mmCIF file of C-alpha atoms (C1' of nucleotides) in Angstrom:
data_model
loop_
_atom_site.group_PDB
_atom_site.id
_atom_site.type_symbol
_atom_site.label_atom_id
_atom_site.label_comp_id
_atom_site.label_asym_id
_atom_site.label_seq_id
_atom_site.Cartn_x
_atom_site.Cartn_y
_atom_site.Cartn_z
ATOM 1 C CA MET A 1 11.056 27.911 -10.558
ATOM 2 C CA ASN A 2 7.853 26.010 -10.282
ATOM 3 C CA THR A 3 4.879 28.064 -11.308
ATOM 4 C CA VAL A 4 2.865 25.002 -12.173
ATOM 5 C CA SER A 5 -0.182 24.335 -10.002
ATOM 6 C CA SER A 6 -0.448 21.028 -8.199
ATOM 7 C CA GLU A 7 -3.470 20.263 -10.373
ATOM 8 C CA ASP A 8 -1.347 20.426 -13.493
ATOM 9 C CA HIS A 9 1.453 18.546 -11.791
ATOM 10 C CA VAL A 10 -0.818 15.656 -10.821
ATOM 11 C CA VAL A 11 -2.150 15.479 -14.368
ATOM 12 C CA LYS A 12 1.378 15.674 -15.708
ATOM 13 C CA ILE A 13 2.508 12.751 -13.579
ATOM 14 C CA PHE A 14 -0.430 10.733 -14.832
ATOM 15 C CA ASP A 15 0.452 11.512 -18.435
ATOM 16 C CA GLU A 16 4.028 10.518 -17.760
ATOM 17 C CA LEU A 17 3.107 7.195 -16.173
ATOM 18 C CA TYR A 18 0.592 6.485 -18.909
ATOM 19 C CA SER A 19 3.134 7.212 -21.623
ATOM 20 C CA ILE A 20 5.549 4.757 -20.014
ATOM 21 C CA TYR A 21 3.232 1.890 -19.090
ATOM 22 C CA GLY A 22 0.102 2.432 -21.145
ATOM 23 C CA SER A 23 -3.386 1.286 -20.248
ATOM 24 C CA GLN A 24 -3.501 -1.188 -17.363
ATOM 25 C CA ASN A 25 -6.967 -2.668 -17.891
ATOM 26 C CA TRP A 26 -7.737 -2.986 -14.210
ATOM 27 C CA TRP A 27 -9.107 -4.665 -12.122
ATOM 28 C CA PRO A 28 -7.254 -7.918 -12.948
ATOM 29 C CA GLY A 29 -10.342 -10.116 -12.805
ATOM 30 C CA GLU A 30 -13.115 -11.146 -15.095
ATOM 31 C CA THR A 31 -16.213 -10.533 -13.028
ATOM 32 C CA GLN A 32 -17.561 -8.000 -10.599
ATOM 33 C CA PHE A 33 -17.716 -10.652 -7.912
ATOM 34 C CA GLU A 34 -14.139 -11.663 -8.499
ATOM 35 C CA THR A 35 -13.101 -8.048 -8.048
ATOM 36 C CA ILE A 36 -14.856 -7.795 -4.707
ATOM 37 C CA VAL A 37 -13.311 -11.025 -3.437
ATOM 38 C CA GLY A 38 -9.897 -9.925 -4.657
ATOM 39 C CA ALA A 39 -10.206 -6.568 -2.921
ATOM 40 C CA ILE A 40 -10.569 -8.336 0.433
ATOM 41 C CA LEU A 41 -7.942 -10.988 -0.131
ATOM 42 C CA THR A 42 -5.272 -8.566 -1.290
ATOM 43 C CA GLN A 43 -5.179 -6.621 1.975
ATOM 44 C CA ASN A 44 -1.491 -6.339 2.853
ATOM 45 C CA THR A 45 -0.816 -9.255 0.544
ATOM 46 C CA SER A 46 0.985 -9.606 -2.770
ATOM 47 C CA TRP A 47 -1.272 -10.099 -5.764
ATOM 48 C CA HIS A 48 0.690 -13.186 -6.707
ATOM 49 C CA ASN A 49 -0.716 -15.004 -3.674
ATOM 50 C CA VAL A 50 -4.191 -13.615 -4.205
ATOM 51 C CA ALA A 51 -4.250 -14.929 -7.771
ATOM 52 C CA LYS A 52 -3.598 -18.411 -6.464
ATOM 53 C CA ALA A 53 -6.445 -18.198 -3.973
ATOM 54 C CA ILE A 54 -8.801 -16.853 -6.639
ATOM 55 C CA GLU A 55 -7.813 -19.716 -8.911
ATOM 56 C CA ASN A 56 -8.513 -22.220 -6.134
ATOM 57 C CA LEU A 57 -11.972 -20.778 -5.590
ATOM 58 C CA LYS A 58 -12.640 -20.715 -9.302
ATOM 59 C CA SER A 59 -11.644 -24.321 -9.858
ATOM 60 C CA HIS A 60 -14.093 -25.358 -7.146
ATOM 61 C CA LYS A 61 -16.913 -23.281 -8.639
ATOM 62 C CA LEU A 62 -16.971 -21.071 -5.580
ATOM 63 C CA LEU A 63 -16.318 -17.751 -7.262
ATOM 64 C CA GLU A 64 -19.995 -16.903 -7.177
ATOM 65 C CA LEU A 65 -21.996 -15.220 -4.451
ATOM 66 C CA ASN A 66 -24.478 -17.910 -3.474
ATOM 67 C CA ALA A 67 -22.026 -20.754 -3.801
ATOM 68 C CA LEU A 68 -19.437 -19.033 -1.643
ATOM 69 C CA VAL A 69 -21.771 -18.019 1.197
ATOM 70 C CA GLU A 70 -23.032 -21.570 1.464
ATOM 71 C CA ALA A 71 -19.623 -23.219 1.241
ATOM 72 C CA GLU A 72 -18.048 -24.848 4.274
ATOM 73 C CA PRO A 73 -15.998 -22.200 6.124
ATOM 74 C CA GLU A 74 -13.052 -24.501 6.798
ATOM 75 C CA PHE A 75 -12.967 -25.549 3.176
ATOM 76 C CA VAL A 76 -12.957 -21.960 1.973
ATOM 77 C CA LYS A 77 -10.174 -21.129 4.409
ATOM 78 C CA LYS A 78 -8.127 -23.951 2.989
ATOM 79 C CA LEU A 79 -8.617 -22.639 -0.529
ATOM 80 C CA ILE A 80 -7.543 -19.128 0.414
ATOM 81 C CA THR A 81 -4.589 -20.250 2.510
ATOM 82 C CA PRO A 82 -2.003 -18.700 0.146
ATOM 83 C CA VAL A 83 -3.121 -15.167 0.984
ATOM 84 C CA GLY A 84 -2.229 -15.458 4.653
ATOM 85 C CA PHE A 85 -4.467 -14.122 7.452
ATOM 86 C CA PHE A 86 -6.985 -16.648 6.197
ATOM 87 C CA ASN A 87 -9.005 -16.709 9.411
ATOM 88 C CA VAL A 88 -9.621 -12.974 9.540
ATOM 89 C CA LYS A 89 -9.963 -12.746 5.799
ATOM 90 C CA TYR A 90 -12.590 -15.442 5.675
ATOM 91 C CA LYS A 91 -14.547 -13.573 8.311
ATOM 92 C CA ARG A 92 -14.198 -10.311 6.387
ATOM 93 C CA LEU A 93 -15.166 -11.995 3.175
ATOM 94 C CA LYS A 94 -18.220 -13.529 4.783
ATOM 95 C CA SER A 95 -19.284 -10.164 6.194
ATOM 96 C CA VAL A 96 -19.209 -8.601 2.751
ATOM 97 C CA LEU A 97 -20.999 -11.532 1.158
ATOM 98 C CA ASP A 98 -23.760 -11.403 3.750
ATOM 99 C CA TYR A 99 -24.112 -7.713 3.058
ATOM 100 C CA LEU A 100 -24.359 -8.324 -0.683
ATOM 101 C CA VAL A 101 -26.952 -11.049 -0.208
ATOM 102 C CA SER A 102 -29.131 -8.747 1.857
ATOM 103 C CA THR A 103 -28.764 -5.879 -0.569
ATOM 104 C CA GLU A 104 -30.246 -4.973 -3.907
ATOM 105 C CA LEU A 105 -27.316 -4.887 -6.287
ATOM 106 C CA LEU A 106 -29.110 -2.165 -8.190
ATOM 107 C CA LYS A 107 -28.453 0.339 -5.453
ATOM 108 C CA PHE A 108 -24.793 0.348 -6.340
ATOM 109 C CA SER A 109 -25.549 2.183 -9.537
ATOM 110 C CA CYS A 110 -28.123 4.550 -8.065
ATOM 111 C CA GLU A 111 -27.304 5.558 -4.525
ATOM 112 C CA PRO A 112 -24.932 8.444 -3.865
ATOM 113 C CA VAL A 113 -21.404 7.131 -3.640
ATOM 114 C CA GLU A 114 -20.901 8.680 -0.201
ATOM 115 C CA GLU A 115 -23.730 6.623 1.246
ATOM 116 C CA LEU A 116 -22.491 3.416 -0.349
ATOM 117 C CA ARG A 117 -19.029 4.129 0.996
ATOM 118 C CA ASP A 118 -20.378 4.563 4.515
ATOM 119 C CA GLU A 119 -22.280 1.299 4.261
ATOM 120 C CA LEU A 120 -19.158 -0.544 3.165
ATOM 121 C CA LEU A 121 -17.048 1.080 5.875
ATOM 122 C CA ALA A 122 -19.575 -0.065 8.458
ATOM 123 C CA ILE A 123 -18.753 -3.676 7.593
ATOM 124 C CA ASN A 124 -16.089 -5.150 9.844
ATOM 125 C CA GLY A 125 -12.945 -5.692 7.828
ATOM 126 C CA ILE A 126 -13.671 -3.064 5.202
ATOM 127 C CA GLY A 127 -11.452 -0.020 5.555
ATOM 128 C CA PRO A 128 -11.142 2.969 3.231
ATOM 129 C CA GLU A 129 -8.905 1.406 0.617
ATOM 130 C CA THR A 130 -10.937 -1.769 0.299
ATOM 131 C CA ALA A 131 -14.218 0.174 0.186
ATOM 132 C CA ASP A 132 -12.917 2.490 -2.514
ATOM 133 C CA SER A 133 -11.431 -0.374 -4.520
ATOM 134 C CA ILE A 134 -14.812 -2.076 -4.553
ATOM 135 C CA LEU A 135 -16.643 1.121 -5.472
ATOM 136 C CA LEU A 136 -14.216 2.065 -8.228
ATOM 137 C CA TYR A 137 -13.284 -1.260 -9.750
ATOM 138 C CA ALA A 138 -16.355 -3.396 -9.138
ATOM 139 C CA PHE A 139 -19.069 -0.757 -9.455
ATOM 140 C CA GLU A 140 -17.326 1.847 -11.587
ATOM 141 C CA ARG A 141 -18.089 4.728 -9.295
ATOM 142 C CA PRO A 142 -15.747 7.748 -9.545
ATOM 143 C CA ILE A 143 -13.692 7.589 -6.356
ATOM 144 C CA PHE A 144 -9.915 7.735 -6.035
ATOM 145 C CA VAL A 145 -8.149 4.798 -4.359
ATOM 146 C CA VAL A 146 -5.208 5.601 -2.094
ATOM 147 C CA ASP A 147 -2.695 2.998 -0.973
ATOM 148 C CA ALA A 148 0.793 2.702 0.492
ATOM 149 C CA TYR A 149 2.334 3.037 -2.973
ATOM 150 C CA THR A 150 0.491 6.302 -3.565
ATOM 151 C CA ARG A 151 1.829 7.720 -0.317
ATOM 152 C CA ARG A 152 5.369 6.628 -1.023
ATOM 153 C CA LEU A 153 5.577 7.707 -4.629
ATOM 154 C CA PHE A 154 4.058 11.139 -4.154
ATOM 155 C CA SER A 155 6.003 11.762 -0.961
ATOM 156 C CA ARG A 156 9.071 11.518 -3.137
ATOM 157 C CA LEU A 157 7.601 13.576 -5.946
ATOM 158 C CA GLY A 158 7.309 16.684 -3.815
ATOM 159 C CA TYR A 159 4.344 15.920 -1.602
ATOM 160 C CA GLY A 160 6.144 14.974 1.594
ATOM 161 C CA TRP A 161 3.065 15.790 3.662
ATOM 162 C CA MET A 162 1.469 12.593 2.402
ATOM 163 C CA GLU A 163 3.844 10.586 4.549
ATOM 164 C CA LYS A 164 1.831 11.411 7.647
ATOM 165 C CA ALA A 165 -1.485 12.466 6.140
ATOM 166 C CA SER A 166 -4.727 10.593 6.641
ATOM 167 C CA TYR A 167 -6.302 8.503 3.914
ATOM 168 C CA ASP A 168 -9.125 10.976 3.396
ATOM 169 C CA GLU A 169 -6.790 13.953 3.124
ATOM 170 C CA ILE A 170 -4.782 12.287 0.389
ATOM 171 C CA GLN A 171 -7.900 11.174 -1.426
ATOM 172 C CA ARG A 172 -9.304 14.698 -1.291
ATOM 173 C CA PHE A 173 -6.080 16.063 -2.745
ATOM 174 C CA PHE A 174 -6.283 13.797 -5.778
ATOM 175 C CA MET A 175 -9.980 14.278 -6.350
ATOM 176 C CA GLU A 176 -9.634 18.056 -6.136
ATOM 177 C CA SER A 177 -6.693 17.966 -8.503
ATOM 178 C CA LEU A 178 -8.393 15.809 -11.109
ATOM 179 C CA PRO A 179 -11.715 15.832 -12.949
ATOM 180 C CA LEU A 180 -14.347 13.452 -11.567
ATOM 181 C CA ASP A 181 -13.681 10.586 -13.947
ATOM 182 C CA THR A 182 -14.015 6.881 -13.224
ATOM 183 C CA GLY A 183 -11.766 5.881 -16.096
ATOM 184 C CA LEU A 184 -9.053 8.293 -15.035
ATOM 185 C CA TYR A 185 -9.102 7.148 -11.406
ATOM 186 C CA ASN A 186 -9.061 3.558 -12.560
ATOM 187 C CA GLU A 187 -5.937 4.025 -14.661
ATOM 188 C CA TYR A 188 -4.162 6.333 -12.264
ATOM 189 C CA HIS A 189 -4.221 3.982 -9.292
ATOM 190 C CA ALA A 190 -3.308 1.035 -11.485
ATOM 191 C CA LEU A 191 -0.375 2.955 -12.960
ATOM 192 C CA ILE A 192 0.906 3.907 -9.508
ATOM 193 C CA VAL A 193 0.863 0.251 -8.482
ATOM 194 C CA MET A 194 2.502 -0.854 -11.716
ATOM 195 C CA HIS A 195 5.221 1.767 -11.475
ATOM 196 C CA SER A 196 5.893 0.983 -7.833
ATOM 197 C CA LYS A 197 6.063 -2.766 -7.931
ATOM 198 C CA ILE A 198 7.349 -3.618 -11.370
ATOM 199 C CA LEU A 199 9.896 -0.930 -12.120
ATOM 200 C CA CYS A 200 10.722 0.243 -8.606
ATOM 201 C CA LYS A 201 11.146 -2.896 -6.591
ATOM 202 C CA LYS A 202 14.024 -1.396 -4.676
ATOM 203 C CA LYS A 203 13.296 0.024 -1.266
ATOM 204 C CA PRO A 204 12.896 2.806 -0.646
ATOM 205 C CA LEU A 205 11.238 3.501 -3.932
ATOM 206 C CA CYS A 206 13.873 3.627 -6.629
ATOM 207 C CA LEU A 207 15.169 7.190 -6.666
ATOM 208 C CA ASP A 208 16.224 6.894 -10.278
ATOM 209 C CA CYS A 209 12.628 6.338 -11.272
ATOM 210 C CA VAL A 210 11.503 9.310 -9.259
ATOM 211 C CA MET A 211 14.227 11.492 -10.739
ATOM 212 C CA THR A 212 13.291 10.364 -14.199
ATOM 213 C CA CYS A 213 9.739 11.445 -13.572
ATOM 214 C CA LEU A 214 10.824 14.784 -12.141
ATOM 215 C CA MET A 215 13.215 15.495 -14.979
ATOM 216 C CA ARG A 216 10.666 14.672 -17.601
ATOM 217 C CA PHE A 217 8.260 16.898 -15.763
ATOM 218 C CA GLU A 218 10.741 19.758 -15.716
ATOM 219 C CA GLY A 219 11.459 19.254 -19.378
ATOM 220 C "C1'" DA B 1 17.375 -15.552 7.184
ATOM 221 C "C1'" DG B 2 14.794 -11.825 7.409
ATOM 222 C "C1'" DC B 3 11.750 -8.560 5.387
ATOM 223 C "C1'" DC B 4 7.837 -7.326 2.949
ATOM 224 C "C1'" DA B 5 3.303 -7.737 0.342
ATOM 225 C "C1'" DG B 6 -2.177 -3.452 -3.610
ATOM 226 C "C1'" DG B 7 -4.915 -3.245 5.213
ATOM 227 C "C1'" DA B 8 -7.767 -3.155 9.074
ATOM 228 C "C1'" DC B 9 -8.967 -4.106 13.842
ATOM 229 C "C1'" DT B 10 -7.939 -4.031 18.738
ATOM 230 C "C1'" DG B 11 -6.299 -2.542 23.136
ATOM 231 C "C1'" DA B 12 -3.357 0.425 25.767
ATOM 232 C "C1'" DG B 13 -1.730 4.856 27.098
ATOM 233 C "C1'" DC C 1 -6.132 10.258 18.975
ATOM 234 C "C1'" DT C 2 -1.830 7.696 18.078
ATOM 235 C "C1'" DC C 3 0.484 3.438 17.787
ATOM 236 C "C1'" DA C 4 2.491 -1.110 18.440
ATOM 237 C "C1'" DG C 5 0.764 -5.728 18.126
ATOM 238 C "C1'" DT C 6 -1.876 -9.029 15.542
ATOM 239 C "C1'" DC C 7 -3.261 -11.798 11.678
ATOM 240 C "C1'" DA C 8 0.025 -15.898 8.330
ATOM 241 C "C1'" DT C 9 1.705 -17.314 3.767
ATOM 242 C "C1'" DG C 10 5.057 -17.180 -0.062
ATOM 243 C "C1'" DG C 11 8.714 -14.914 -2.780
ATOM 244 C "C1'" DC C 12 12.988 -12.882 -2.960
#
DNA sequence: AGCCAGGACTGAG
DNA sequence: CTCAGTCATGGC
């Protein structure tokens, strides 16, 4: 019988993942700006390809706000070619950069996170996951990032409703199940990604891994 | 040789 | 609102 609340279960799964993989030290990037650029470039794209694009930008001294906005569009597109969708992604990137240029960076540590989120979502090319990734990983605001891995893993851990649920519904579930904690949200999302893509490469998500988690939870 | 990657927008019904 | 089509490269 399962008398454990979903709150405890969600915490338990975190503890389990953390005990297996340890601290992930996300986001994989050195600067705030690099994190923002990476958040755009990684849309539906493997991080392996994004890392190459980031490296290209870095080696041309373009991984900096002013330098990148003023760079030649076609040249930037060439540098980010490995990520695919480079035309749309350049446009999205440019939209965000223009927004950052016209904005006081200070507001990101003052304004209510809901308002910042709405501003980011208003930018063409910024959807919920990208907005939340920027808020959480670049500006260290406490907001839970949901992605395809989150849906898939938790669907198989007893939360089948996530398969069809909206982004906001899933996010609400996690944030109501966990304390409001930037560090916790940071690690949790990173651990879900790590677990999903390193250990469970098989598709659908390796059932053995899921069973291992469940059994350890039961025990 | 396909299929998929740390999504989001658009247009059609 | 729901949903297929679109964007495009690289790894397996």
